[in-house]
Tab-separated table of C-alpha atoms in Angstrom:
chain	number	residue	atom	x	y	z
A	152	MET	CA	0.011	0.198	-0.029
A	153	THR	CA	2.953	2.323	0.891
A	154	ARG	CA	4.742	1.459	-2.401
A	155	ILE	CA	1.486	2.332	-4.380
A	156	PHE	CA	0.955	5.632	-2.622
A	157	ARG	CA	4.821	6.563	-3.385
A	158	LEU	CA	4.441	5.621	-6.967
A	159	SER	CA	1.104	7.851	-7.357
A	160	ARG	CA	2.882	10.713	-5.756
A	161	LEU	CA	5.665	10.464	-8.488
A	162	ASN	CA	2.892	10.157	-11.068
A	163	ASP	CA	1.372	13.359	-9.737
A	164	LEU	CA	4.635	15.430	-10.480
A	165	SER	CA	4.544	17.819	-13.216
A	166	LEU	CA	6.115	16.784	-16.610
A	167	SER	CA	8.650	19.755	-16.147
A	168	LEU	CA	9.738	18.171	-12.774
A	169	LYS	CA	9.723	14.647	-14.257
A	170	LEU	CA	12.093	15.887	-16.805
A	171	LEU	CA	14.126	18.132	-14.498
A	172	ILE	CA	15.202	15.477	-12.169
A	173	PRO	CA	16.771	13.210	-14.492
A	174	THR	CA	18.218	16.213	-16.599
A	175	ILE	CA	20.018	17.837	-13.748
A	176	ILE	CA	21.441	14.334	-12.727
A	177	PHE	CA	22.868	13.738	-16.203
A	178	THR	CA	23.910	17.317	-16.764
A	179	GLY	CA	25.966	16.907	-13.407
A	180	LEU	CA	27.515	13.756	-14.754
A	181	VAL	CA	28.291	15.248	-18.079
A	182	ILE	CA	29.969	18.438	-16.368
A	183	PHE	CA	32.017	16.299	-13.931
A	184	ILE	CA	32.945	14.132	-16.997
A	185	PHE	CA	33.689	17.124	-19.050
A	186	THR	CA	35.715	18.846	-16.076
A	187	SER	CA	37.787	15.555	-15.488
A	188	LEU	CA	38.765	15.307	-19.287
A	189	LEU	CA	39.610	19.047	-19.290
A	190	ILE	CA	41.671	18.905	-16.279
A	191	LYS	CA	43.188	15.739	-17.420
A	192	ASP	CA	44.187	17.441	-20.914
A	193	GLN	CA	45.447	20.519	-19.420
A	194	ARG	CA	47.559	18.506	-17.010
A	195	LEU	CA	49.082	16.525	-19.961
A	196	GLN	CA	49.612	19.625	-21.769
A	197	LYS	CA	51.201	21.707	-19.146
A	198	GLU	CA	53.434	18.615	-17.917
A	199	ALA	CA	54.591	18.185	-21.768
A	200	LEU	CA	55.611	21.732	-21.758
A	201	LEU	CA	57.385	21.377	-18.256
A	202	GLU	CA	59.389	18.513	-19.792
A	203	GLN	CA	60.161	20.514	-22.729
A	204	LYS	CA	61.337	23.487	-20.599
A	205	ALA	CA	63.476	21.091	-18.275
A	206	GLU	CA	64.996	19.768	-21.450
A	207	VAL	CA	66.058	23.369	-22.786
A	208	MET	CA	67.106	24.965	-19.558
A	209	THR	CA	69.261	22.024	-18.653
A	210	TYR	CA	71.069	22.395	-21.882
A	211	LEU	CA	71.333	25.920	-21.575
A	212	LEU	CA	72.797	25.648	-17.958
A	213	VAL	CA	75.214	23.035	-19.148
A	214	GLN	CA	76.385	25.301	-22.036
A	215	SER	CA	76.643	28.197	-20.155
A	216	ASN	CA	78.649	26.331	-17.224
A	217	ILE	CA	81.314	24.655	-19.413
A	218	ASP	CA	83.874	27.448	-19.366
A	219	SER	CA	83.329	28.195	-15.800
A	220	LEU	CA	83.800	24.515	-14.744
A	221	TRP	CA	86.694	24.111	-17.100
A	222	ASN	CA	88.597	27.093	-15.607
A	223	TYR	CA	87.352	26.310	-11.990
A	224	ARG	CA	85.668	29.920	-11.886
A	225	ILE	CA	83.292	28.943	-9.227
A	226	ASP	CA	81.865	32.224	-8.315
A	227	GLN	CA	80.772	32.586	-11.918
A	228	LEU	CA	79.641	28.928	-11.832
A	229	ARG	CA	77.540	29.812	-9.047
A	230	ASP	CA	76.168	33.055	-10.332
A	231	LEU	CA	74.998	31.440	-13.299
A	232	SER	CA	73.276	28.705	-11.483
A	233	GLU	CA	71.607	31.156	-9.156
A	234	ALA	CA	70.255	33.044	-12.053
A	235	PHE	CA	68.581	29.973	-13.463
A	236	PHE	CA	67.430	28.912	-9.969
A	237	LYS	CA	65.265	31.786	-9.924
A	238	ASP	CA	62.763	30.136	-12.168
A	239	GLN	CA	59.974	28.977	-10.059
A	240	ASP	CA	59.675	25.433	-11.399
A	241	ILE	CA	63.279	24.573	-10.629
A	242	ILE	CA	63.643	23.180	-7.062
A	243	GLU	CA	67.330	21.673	-7.287
A	244	ILE	CA	70.516	22.468	-9.099
A	245	GLN	CA	73.587	20.714	-8.493
A	246	VAL	CA	77.054	20.959	-10.307
A	247	LYS	CA	80.106	18.960	-9.644
A	248	ASP	CA	83.285	18.278	-11.353
A	249	ALA	CA	84.695	14.943	-12.662
A	250	ARG	CA	85.862	13.974	-9.309
A	251	GLY	CA	82.526	14.301	-7.705
A	252	ASN	CA	83.285	17.486	-5.921
A	253	ILE	CA	80.173	19.419	-5.505
A	254	TYR	CA	80.397	23.237	-6.271
A	255	VAL	CA	76.740	24.192	-6.537
A	256	ASP	CA	74.134	22.602	-4.541
A	257	LEU	CA	70.981	24.683	-4.784
A	258	LYS	CA	67.369	23.404	-3.381
A	259	LYS	CA	63.942	24.740	-2.582
A	260	ASP	CA	61.452	23.322	-0.158
A	261	ILE	CA	58.717	22.924	-2.545
A	262	SER	CA	57.343	19.550	-3.765
A	263	GLY	CA	54.564	18.652	-6.325
A	264	SER	CA	52.958	15.163	-7.453
A	265	LYS	CA	55.632	14.970	-10.033
A	266	GLU	CA	59.288	15.827	-10.215
A	267	ILE	CA	61.464	15.864	-13.448
A	268	ARG	CA	65.111	15.187	-12.754
A	269	LYS	CA	67.524	15.651	-15.718
A	270	THR	CA	71.194	14.730	-15.635
A	271	SER	CA	73.820	15.837	-18.066
A	272	LYS	CA	77.597	15.305	-18.402
A	273	VAL	CA	79.633	18.471	-19.006
A	274	ALA	CA	82.244	18.156	-21.395
A	275	LYS	CA	85.055	20.343	-23.131
A	276	PHE	CA	87.083	19.277	-26.054
A	277	ASN	CA	85.341	15.545	-25.695
A	278	GLU	CA	86.757	15.546	-21.963
A	279	HIS	CA	84.407	14.704	-19.285
A	280	ILE	CA	84.762	17.607	-16.907
A	281	GLY	CA	81.913	17.201	-14.615
A	282	GLU	CA	78.137	16.608	-14.231
A	283	LEU	CA	74.898	18.884	-13.700
A	284	GLU	CA	71.519	17.703	-12.399
A	285	THR	CA	68.598	19.743	-12.282
A	286	VAL	CA	65.181	18.872	-10.725
A	287	PHE	CA	61.761	20.552	-11.825
A	288	THR	CA	58.313	20.339	-9.963
A	289	ASN	CA	54.850	20.443	-11.364
A	290	TYR	CA	53.845	22.372	-7.971
A	291	TYR	CA	52.717	25.360	-9.917
A	292	ILE	CA	50.982	23.323	-12.267
A	293	GLU	CA	49.077	21.884	-9.659
A	294	GLN	CA	48.067	24.974	-8.173
A	295	ASN	CA	46.824	26.414	-11.657
A	296	LEU	CA	44.952	23.412	-12.323
A	297	MET	CA	43.207	23.697	-8.851
A	298	GLN	CA	42.359	27.377	-9.881
A	299	ILE	CA	40.610	25.980	-13.084
A	300	LYS	CA	38.670	23.486	-11.099
A	301	TYR	CA	37.165	25.824	-8.890
A	302	ARG	CA	36.182	28.163	-11.774
A	303	LEU	CA	34.470	25.147	-13.363
A	304	ILE	CA	32.755	24.004	-10.208
A	305	GLY	CA	31.350	27.772	-10.224
A	306	LEU	CA	30.537	27.544	-13.974
A	307	ALA	CA	28.739	24.249	-13.369
A	308	ALA	CA	26.586	25.759	-10.577
A	309	VAL	CA	25.405	28.612	-12.982
A	310	LEU	CA	24.942	25.956	-15.793
A	311	PHE	CA	22.634	23.834	-13.335
A	312	CYS	CA	20.446	26.943	-12.615
A	313	LEU	CA	20.316	27.880	-16.260
A	314	ILE	CA	19.318	24.262	-17.069
A	315	ALA	CA	16.723	24.317	-14.287
A	316	ILE	CA	14.977	27.146	-15.715
A	317	LEU	CA	14.928	25.803	-19.249
A	318	VAL	CA	13.457	22.620	-18.276
A	319	VAL	CA	10.515	24.065	-16.137
A	320	VAL	CA	9.308	26.067	-18.998
A	321	ILE	CA	9.184	23.278	-21.699
A	322	SER	CA	6.390	20.880	-22.432
A	323	GLY	CA	6.089	17.334	-23.553
A	324	LEU	CA	5.933	18.462	-27.090
A	325	VAL	CA	9.949	19.151	-27.023
A	326	LEU	CA	11.079	16.072	-25.622
A	327	LYS	CA	11.942	14.369	-28.985
A	328	PRO	CA	13.987	17.658	-30.213
A	329	MET	CA	15.584	17.618	-26.726
A	330	ALA	CA	17.332	14.014	-27.555
A	331	SER	CA	19.440	15.807	-30.347
A	332	VAL	CA	20.758	18.263	-27.516
A	333	LEU	CA	21.479	15.365	-25.136
A	334	GLU	CA	23.448	13.615	-27.699
A	335	GLY	CA	25.554	16.679	-28.394
A	336	MET	CA	26.439	17.173	-24.616
A	337	ASN	CA	27.122	13.407	-24.533
A	338	GLN	CA	29.598	13.727	-27.557
A	339	VAL	CA	31.319	16.764	-26.150
A	340	ALA	CA	31.457	14.975	-22.760
A	341	LYS	CA	33.363	12.202	-24.523
A	342	GLY	CA	35.768	14.684	-25.990
A	343	ASP	CA	34.354	15.745	-29.286
A	344	HIS	CA	34.400	19.421	-28.958
A	345	GLU	CA	33.772	19.978	-32.577
A	346	TYR	CA	30.399	18.299	-32.549
A	347	GLN	CA	27.637	20.476	-33.656
A	348	ILE	CA	23.843	19.851	-32.851
A	349	LYS	CA	21.607	19.982	-35.975
A	350	ILE	CA	19.024	22.831	-35.261
A	351	THR	CA	15.539	21.888	-36.808
A	352	SER	CA	13.444	24.575	-35.230
A	353	ASN	CA	13.478	28.254	-33.858
A	354	ASP	CA	11.845	27.392	-30.471
A	355	GLU	CA	13.334	27.210	-27.044
A	356	ILE	CA	15.084	23.638	-28.067
A	357	GLY	CA	16.311	25.180	-31.199
A	358	GLN	CA	17.584	28.191	-29.428
A	359	LEU	CA	19.364	25.847	-26.722
A	360	ALA	CA	20.901	23.873	-29.285
A	361	GLY	CA	22.402	26.894	-31.021
A	362	ARG	CA	23.578	28.080	-27.633
A	363	PHE	CA	25.244	24.878	-26.973
A	364	ASN	CA	26.974	24.957	-30.333
A	365	GLU	CA	28.548	28.358	-29.758
A	366	MET	CA	29.515	27.045	-26.205
A	367	ALA	CA	31.217	24.081	-27.928
A	368	LYS	CA	33.219	26.599	-30.090
A	369	GLN	CA	34.001	28.917	-27.320
A	370	ILE	CA	35.384	25.939	-25.318
A	371	ILE	CA	37.532	25.020	-28.292
A	372	PHE	CA	38.702	28.637	-28.662
A	373	PHE	CA	39.544	29.124	-24.788
A	374	GLN	CA	41.150	26.030	-24.358
A	375	ASN	CA	43.530	26.639	-27.385
A	376	ALA	CA	43.908	30.109	-26.426
A	377	ALA	CA	44.828	29.148	-22.868
A	378	VAL	CA	47.393	26.524	-24.104
A	379	GLU	CA	48.841	28.863	-26.402
A	380	ALA	CA	49.005	31.906	-24.030
A	381	ALA	CA	50.798	29.823	-21.294
A	382	GLY	CA	53.345	28.493	-23.648
A	383	ALA	CA	54.149	31.763	-25.251
A	384	LYS	CA	54.374	33.436	-21.865
A	385	LYS	CA	56.759	30.983	-20.422
A	386	GLU	CA	58.784	31.263	-23.622
A	387	MET	CA	59.135	34.851	-22.898
A	388	GLU	CA	60.081	34.673	-19.363
A	389	ILE	CA	62.852	32.148	-20.219
A	390	ALA	CA	64.161	34.196	-23.263
A	391	LYS	CA	64.142	37.519	-20.968
A	392	ASN	CA	65.985	35.562	-18.181
A	393	ILE	CA	68.527	34.155	-20.650
A	394	GLN	CA	69.169	37.793	-22.091
A	395	MET	CA	69.658	39.629	-18.910
A	396	SER	CA	71.691	36.883	-17.088
A	397	LEU	CA	74.222	36.911	-19.802
A	398	LEU	CA	74.943	40.602	-19.952
A	399	PRO	CA	78.524	41.434	-18.949
A	400	SER	CA	79.482	43.266	-15.920
A	401	LEU	CA	80.641	46.855	-16.882
A	402	ASP	CA	82.613	47.183	-13.710
A	403	HIS	CA	84.997	44.636	-14.809
A	404	PHE	CA	86.121	46.912	-17.558
A	405	SER	CA	86.784	49.937	-15.687
A	406	SER	CA	90.660	49.789	-16.551
A	407	SER	CA	90.071	48.974	-20.182
A	408	GLY	CA	90.970	52.639	-21.413
A	409	PHE	CA	87.275	53.383	-22.190
A	410	ASP	CA	84.506	54.916	-20.440
A	411	ILE	CA	81.807	52.290	-21.267
A	412	SER	CA	77.950	52.327	-20.837
A	413	ALA	CA	75.439	49.924	-22.384
A	414	ASN	CA	71.759	49.219	-22.585
A	415	MET	CA	69.237	46.538	-23.536
A	416	THR	CA	65.503	47.490	-23.228
A	417	PRO	CA	63.625	44.471	-24.356
A	418	ALA	CA	60.500	45.052	-26.137
A	419	GLU	CA	57.159	43.456	-25.091
A	420	ASP	CA	57.948	40.454	-27.224
A	421	VAL	CA	61.586	39.273	-26.277
A	422	GLY	CA	63.968	39.244	-29.190
A	423	GLY	CA	67.595	38.035	-29.711
A	424	ASP	CA	69.551	41.158	-29.085
A	425	TYR	CA	73.104	40.357	-27.773
A	426	TYR	CA	76.270	42.598	-26.792
A	427	ASP	CA	79.351	41.565	-25.043
A	428	LEU	CA	82.599	42.793	-23.764
A	429	ILE	CA	85.254	40.074	-23.124
A	430	ARG	CA	89.028	40.008	-21.896
A	431	SER	CA	90.722	37.176	-23.948
A	432	CYS	CA	93.084	34.687	-22.400
A	433	ASP	CA	95.931	36.690	-24.099
A	434	ASP	CA	94.605	39.917	-22.300
A	435	LYS	CA	93.052	41.581	-25.375
A	436	LEU	CA	89.710	43.827	-25.113
A	437	TRP	CA	86.950	42.373	-27.224
A	438	PHE	CA	83.373	43.775	-27.746
A	439	GLY	CA	80.545	43.122	-30.054
A	440	ILE	CA	76.895	43.447	-30.715
A	441	GLY	CA	74.433	41.278	-32.657
A	442	ASP	CA	70.607	40.644	-33.247
A	443	VAL	CA	69.061	37.387	-34.042
A	444	THR	CA	65.849	37.151	-36.418
A	445	GLY	CA	62.431	36.406	-34.854
A	446	HIS	CA	61.169	36.501	-31.211
A	447	GLY	CA	60.701	34.095	-28.332
A	448	LEU	CA	62.812	31.137	-26.801
A	449	LEU	CA	64.226	30.099	-30.180
A	450	SER	CA	65.721	33.366	-30.824
A	451	GLY	CA	67.042	33.367	-27.201
A	452	LEU	CA	68.739	29.940	-27.874
A	453	VAL	CA	70.196	30.819	-31.116
A	454	MET	CA	71.775	33.931	-29.098
A	455	MET	CA	72.698	31.771	-26.280
A	456	MET	CA	74.534	29.492	-28.694
A	457	ALA	CA	76.487	32.256	-30.302
A	458	GLN	CA	77.388	33.987	-26.892
A	459	VAL	CA	78.707	30.340	-25.722
A	460	ALA	CA	80.891	29.833	-28.903
A	461	VAL	CA	82.160	33.390	-29.150
A	462	ASN	CA	83.186	33.301	-25.394
A	463	THR	CA	84.575	29.989	-25.533
A	464	LEU	CA	86.888	31.010	-28.520
A	465	ILE	CA	87.983	34.196	-27.168
A	466	ARG	CA	88.625	33.176	-23.708
A	467	SER	CA	90.471	29.893	-24.659
A	468	VAL	CA	92.476	30.228	-27.907
A	469	PRO	CA	95.120	33.226	-27.802
A	470	GLY	CA	95.961	35.107	-31.088
A	471	LEU	CA	92.329	34.826	-32.748
A	472	THR	CA	91.003	37.616	-35.140
A	473	PRO	CA	87.582	38.733	-35.323
A	474	GLU	CA	87.233	36.903	-38.668
A	475	ASN	CA	88.405	33.396	-37.227
A	476	VAL	CA	85.783	33.838	-34.053
A	477	LEU	CA	82.865	34.522	-36.615
A	478	ILE	CA	83.925	31.736	-38.863
A	479	TYR	CA	84.177	29.376	-36.415
A	480	THR	CA	81.156	30.345	-34.255
A	481	ASN	CA	79.052	30.185	-37.580
A	482	GLN	CA	80.245	26.635	-38.167
A	483	THR	CA	78.778	25.690	-34.968
A	484	ILE	CA	75.377	27.694	-34.672
A	485	GLN	CA	74.335	27.028	-38.564
A	486	ALA	CA	74.734	23.233	-37.939
A	487	ASN	CA	72.632	23.373	-34.896
A	488	ILE	CA	70.016	25.766	-36.297
A	489	ARG	CA	69.615	23.914	-39.791
A	490	ASN	CA	70.178	20.357	-38.753
A	491	GLY	CA	69.111	20.252	-35.075
A	492	LEU	CA	66.492	22.857	-34.647
A	493	LYS	CA	65.198	22.655	-38.350
A	494	LYS	CA	64.752	26.309	-38.524
A	495	ASP	CA	65.857	29.298	-40.747
A	496	HIS	CA	67.038	31.707	-38.109
A	497	HIS	CA	70.038	33.983	-38.787
A	498	MET	CA	72.217	36.504	-36.713
A	499	THR	CA	73.635	39.690	-37.680
A	500	ILE	CA	76.716	40.586	-35.845
A	501	THR	CA	79.904	42.731	-35.450
A	502	PHE	CA	82.947	41.790	-33.353
A	503	VAL	CA	85.753	44.190	-32.634
A	504	LYS	CA	89.312	43.387	-31.153
A	505	GLU	CA	91.762	45.784	-29.597
A	506	GLU	CA	95.159	44.839	-31.636
A	507	ALA	CA	97.226	47.648	-29.800
A	508	PRO	CA	96.459	50.923	-27.980
A	509	GLY	CA	94.136	52.956	-30.231
A	510	LEU	CA	94.262	50.366	-33.085
A	511	TYR	CA	90.903	48.011	-33.467
A	512	ARG	CA	90.230	45.342	-36.030
A	513	TYR	CA	86.694	44.474	-36.787
A	514	ALA	CA	84.684	41.788	-38.762
A	515	GLY	CA	81.107	40.624	-39.399
A	516	ALA	CA	77.724	42.210	-40.874
A	517	HIS	CA	75.639	44.238	-38.776
A	518	GLU	CA	74.560	48.174	-38.564
A	519	ILE	CA	76.861	50.940	-39.745
A	520	MET	CA	79.306	51.544	-36.905
A	521	LEU	CA	79.427	55.137	-35.756
A	522	ILE	CA	82.486	56.811	-34.436
A	523	TYR	CA	82.380	60.496	-33.151
A	524	ARG	CA	85.800	62.034	-34.003
A	525	ALA	CA	86.591	64.617	-31.227
A	526	ALA	CA	89.114	66.361	-33.140
A	527	GLU	CA	86.836	67.009	-36.237
A	528	HIS	CA	83.700	67.157	-34.168
A	529	LYS	CA	81.656	64.966	-36.465
A	530	VAL	CA	80.743	61.357	-36.598
A	531	GLU	CA	82.230	58.850	-39.062
A	532	GLN	CA	80.366	56.039	-40.580
A	533	ILE	CA	81.713	52.442	-41.135
A	534	GLN	CA	79.907	50.041	-43.346
A	535	THR	CA	79.987	46.476	-41.661
A	536	ARG	CA	79.523	43.882	-44.532
A	537	GLY	CA	80.145	40.294	-44.883
A	538	MET	CA	77.963	37.453	-44.237
A	539	TRP	CA	75.201	36.974	-41.223
A	540	LEU	CA	75.728	33.877	-39.088
A	541	GLY	CA	73.615	30.820	-39.592
A	542	VAL	CA	72.775	31.273	-43.275
A	543	ILE	CA	75.512	29.188	-44.983
A	544	PRO	CA	78.165	26.541	-43.396
A	545	ASP	CA	81.197	28.454	-44.720
A	546	ILE	CA	81.313	32.320	-44.531
A	547	SER	CA	85.108	32.574	-44.485
A	548	LYS	CA	85.565	34.323	-47.803
A	549	PRO	CA	82.996	37.279	-47.455
A	550	THR	CA	84.159	37.448	-43.636
A	551	ARG	CA	87.687	37.970	-44.398
A	552	LYS	CA	87.170	40.236	-47.531
A	553	PHE	CA	85.224	42.842	-45.650
A	554	ALA	CA	87.251	42.853	-42.434
A	555	GLY	CA	88.904	46.067	-41.465
A	556	GLU	CA	90.598	48.258	-38.822
A	557	PHE	CA	89.963	51.827	-37.501
A	558	GLN	CA	91.741	53.875	-34.873
A	559	LEU	CA	90.553	55.743	-31.798
A	560	SER	CA	91.811	58.872	-30.070
A	561	LYS	CA	91.331	60.246	-26.854
A	562	ASP	CA	87.562	61.371	-26.497
A	563	ASP	CA	86.525	59.574	-29.638
A	564	ILE	CA	83.342	57.596	-29.138
A	565	LEU	CA	82.490	54.311	-30.767
A	566	PHE	CA	78.650	53.548	-30.574
A	567	LEU	CA	77.418	50.032	-31.696
A	568	TYR	CA	73.683	49.348	-31.681
A	569	THR	CA	70.859	47.139	-33.043
A	570	ASP	CA	68.017	48.311	-35.663
A	571	GLY	CA	65.639	48.781	-32.738
A	572	VAL	CA	67.419	52.080	-32.042
A	573	ILE	CA	67.106	53.657	-35.503
A	574	GLU	CA	63.977	52.138	-36.597
A	575	ILE	CA	61.677	53.169	-33.533
A	576	LYS	CA	58.750	55.195	-35.165
A	577	ASN	CA	56.798	58.024	-33.964
A	578	LYS	CA	53.010	58.481	-34.093
A	579	ASP	CA	53.581	59.798	-37.669
A	580	ALA	CA	55.241	56.567	-38.398
A	581	GLU	CA	58.504	58.266	-39.003
A	582	GLN	CA	61.834	56.314	-38.021
A	583	TYR	CA	64.195	57.829	-35.704
A	584	ASP	CA	66.880	56.938	-38.253
A	585	LEU	CA	70.460	57.188	-38.572
A	586	ASP	CA	70.630	60.973	-39.305
A	587	ARG	CA	69.109	61.904	-35.914
A	588	LEU	CA	71.391	59.471	-34.179
A	589	CYS	CA	74.519	61.192	-35.540
A	590	GLN	CA	73.390	64.459	-34.662
A	591	PHE	CA	72.392	63.275	-31.069
A	592	LEU	CA	76.053	62.006	-30.688
A	593	ILE	CA	77.529	65.479	-31.901
A	594	GLU	CA	75.323	67.173	-29.409
A	595	ASN	CA	76.020	64.763	-26.398
A	596	ALA	CA	79.775	63.870	-27.054
A	597	ALA	CA	81.189	65.878	-24.407
A	598	GLU	CA	79.307	63.899	-21.684
A	599	PRO	CA	80.308	60.668	-19.903
A	600	ALA	CA	79.182	57.621	-21.326
A	601	GLU	CA	76.209	56.874	-18.718
A	602	THR	CA	74.829	60.416	-19.258
A	603	ILE	CA	74.983	60.014	-22.913
A	604	LYS	CA	73.026	56.716	-22.370
A	605	GLN	CA	70.280	58.333	-20.190
A	606	ASN	CA	69.914	61.289	-22.592
A	607	LEU	CA	69.507	58.764	-25.596
A	608	LEU	CA	66.772	56.588	-23.827
A	609	ALA	CA	65.081	60.053	-23.008
A	610	ALA	CA	65.320	61.071	-26.484
A	611	LEU	CA	64.058	57.746	-27.918
A	612	ASN	CA	61.260	57.490	-25.294
A	613	GLN	CA	60.029	61.162	-26.172
A	614	PHE	CA	60.321	60.287	-30.008
A	615	LYS	CA	58.746	56.949	-29.936
A	616	ASP	CA	54.866	56.067	-30.442
A	617	LYS	CA	55.363	52.370	-28.893
A	618	GLN	CA	58.227	50.135	-28.757
A	619	LEU	CA	58.308	47.108	-31.338
A	620	ASP	CA	61.669	45.923	-30.858
A	621	ASP	CA	64.491	45.469	-28.609
A	622	ILE	CA	66.644	48.734	-28.000
A	623	THR	CA	70.066	47.611	-27.480
A	624	PHE	CA	73.611	49.715	-27.724
A	625	ILE	CA	77.050	50.294	-26.396
A	626	ILE	CA	78.814	53.429	-26.000
A	627	MET	CA	82.668	53.164	-25.725
A	628	LYS	CA	84.247	56.692	-25.261
A	629	LYS	CA	88.099	56.559	-25.409
A	630	GLU	CA	90.009	57.643	-22.243
């Protein structure tokens, strides 16, 4: 009797409620499955990006520490390791020599559900000189996924309310069209986000089907956009950290015979600008500037390859000329870019060596070098011709053909720069150009190098509409 009464009470429910109850149950299940699949998909993608990042950063860390470990420059070894250790995903860096002596042992008290451990041998001239181990954690990935989960729960609550309102106002006449909507939801829950419901009417069910189709499209759009944005942001952060950590300390060159100042102001998108000052193994002063095509992590990686190759050659092999350095550097990075990375990036670069007091030899293809001549109170322009790095395997002929020499006297100023300085535009699309830059040098030549730098940055900031490229330059005033 009690059972019959309960069945009677269920039969007395309105059709809307009869439809509402199973629909809410079904929708909750779909949302749960969809959320689980989305979180799982996001986890796989982010951990794959973390795996790639671990490979790249371990490789970069190994390359940047070769020279320091070879020459037992422990302070430089630790400084480079600590620069990489600032990345939030790295929780451990350990560097030791071939005998097992540990020189760097950095650890963070952070742990996630997964750790990626990378161990790489460090070698120079085919000789094993040490070992580097890094550990990466997915702790911040887990935190990000937890935030996404909470947002999806809030979205699910809103979606439940929306479905409840829609079901209450429909009638039994629309139950058949509702099946197509339920089928669409089922397909999306299974992972077919491109599934589209066929709309056969313009009533409430037809409108619901249309909204569902739009929602499925938006899910695809925002999911792809989120993955791309996360990857792009991480690329930019890594590339920017690489650039800034490799800049030379100007304090080390205070007794070089020059008053030196330099600047690298990255654009919103990180590029591959590079400048360097190096004291060679035979106590010669070297300096240069370059620019890798493109933006992002790949350009930063190419710049890193060039920096490591140039520094290794100059610091290890006495008696080199700028031509030799660029020819050997090109052989290394051209093979890596074309055969390893399968890309077509290249790099413009000019390097200068102090052959004797006041006499300098240069080589490479980059922007025009500017020399303010104090005696004549004018700016001399020196064309830098030759061949870019990374284009062809052998650049020896054009590099040697167009190499040259120049002299500097007291208060002369050598100005090296990348195209971001002269190609910056104002609101009328006019470039700052070479003429303005030469006039600026003439007007500011009496100032110290640091003051010239600050005045130029102020002039460019006042001139520009917006910055689209890195602004990099070196000012070397002969003392």
